[in-house]
Each structure stands twice: as structure tokens, then as C-alpha cells.
mmCIF file of C-alpha atoms in Angstrom:
data_model
loop_
_atom_site.group_PDB
_atom_site.id
_atom_site.type_symbol
_atom_site.label_atom_id
_atom_site.label_comp_id
_atom_site.label_asym_id
_atom_site.label_seq_id
_atom_site.Cartn_x
_atom_site.Cartn_y
_atom_site.Cartn_z
ATOM 1 C CA MET A 286 68.200 45.265 166.303
ATOM 2 C CA LYS A 287 65.939 47.477 164.474
ATOM 3 C CA ASN A 288 63.175 46.345 162.610
ATOM 4 C CA LYS A 289 63.627 46.552 158.918
ATOM 5 C CA ILE A 290 60.902 46.926 156.280
ATOM 6 C CA LYS A 291 60.805 44.093 153.728
ATOM 7 C CA ALA A 292 59.826 45.079 150.380
ATOM 8 C CA ALA A 293 60.816 44.342 147.028
ATOM 9 C CA LEU A 294 61.159 46.007 143.508
ATOM 10 C CA GLN A 295 60.831 43.430 140.868
ATOM 11 C CA LEU A 296 63.387 43.736 138.023
ATOM 12 C CA ASN A 297 61.247 44.786 134.750
ATOM 13 C CA GLY A 298 58.405 45.591 137.223
ATOM 14 C CA CYS A 299 56.214 48.385 135.981
ATOM 15 C CA TYR A 300 56.001 51.384 138.684
ATOM 16 C CA GLU A 301 54.546 54.589 138.756
ATOM 17 C CA VAL A 302 57.120 57.161 140.929
ATOM 18 C CA GLN A 303 56.170 60.907 141.841
ATOM 19 C CA ILE A 304 59.367 62.755 141.654
ATOM 20 C CA GLU A 305 59.864 64.724 144.691
ATOM 21 C CA LYS A 306 63.055 66.393 144.651
ATOM 22 C CA MET A 307 66.745 66.267 142.921
ATOM 23 C CA ALA A 308 69.744 64.632 143.788
ATOM 24 C CA HIS A 309 73.197 66.662 143.758
ATOM 25 C CA GLU A 310 73.857 64.189 140.745
ATOM 26 C CA GLY A 311 70.906 65.577 138.775
ATOM 27 C CA GLN A 312 68.956 62.644 139.272
ATOM 28 C CA GLY A 313 65.181 62.964 140.316
ATOM 29 C CA ILE A 314 64.392 61.486 143.808
ATOM 30 C CA GLY A 315 61.141 59.642 144.380
ATOM 31 C CA LYS A 316 59.778 56.630 146.154
ATOM 32 C CA ILE A 317 58.045 53.397 145.385
ATOM 33 C CA ASP A 318 56.254 51.390 148.148
ATOM 34 C CA GLY A 319 58.490 53.320 150.657
ATOM 35 C CA ILE A 320 61.698 52.528 148.647
ATOM 36 C CA THR A 321 63.764 55.932 147.432
ATOM 37 C CA VAL A 322 64.723 55.658 143.878
ATOM 38 C CA PHE A 323 66.559 57.621 141.643
ATOM 39 C CA VAL A 324 65.546 58.532 138.027
ATOM 40 C CA GLU A 325 67.883 59.994 135.599
ATOM 41 C CA GLY A 326 66.858 62.943 133.766
ATOM 42 C CA ALA A 327 63.478 63.180 135.703
ATOM 43 C CA VAL A 328 62.470 66.569 137.408
ATOM 44 C CA PRO A 329 60.415 67.578 140.421
ATOM 45 C CA THR A 330 56.512 67.076 140.023
ATOM 46 C CA GLU A 331 56.987 64.944 137.078
ATOM 47 C CA LYS A 332 55.491 61.599 137.175
ATOM 48 C CA PHE A 333 57.112 58.740 135.610
ATOM 49 C CA LEU A 334 55.760 55.267 134.546
ATOM 50 C CA ASN A 335 58.576 52.659 133.930
ATOM 51 C CA ALA A 336 57.573 49.910 131.229
#
């Protein structure tokens, strides 16, 4: 069995994410604490702070 990283993002939590690349569907792709996230309307090199 593989070791799994246990990480959690809190619903309605405040996170900063650096957009690294684009998905085929047009969302920006970034990581928060090692978790891949998709941000609608974001572009690479952009930083987002959701609140």
C-alpha cells in the first residue's frame, strides 16, 4: 500500500495560490500545500488569494 499524504483544505478557508499552468478546459492550475487546485479565470504567473 502506498503512503498517502494527508492534507486538508478547509471549506471557505483563505489560501494564496500561484498559478503555474493552464488546464485544457481553461482553468489555471496551482498547488496549495501540495494539493492541486483549479482556478476558473486564472492565468499562469498570476497569484490568487481567495477570501
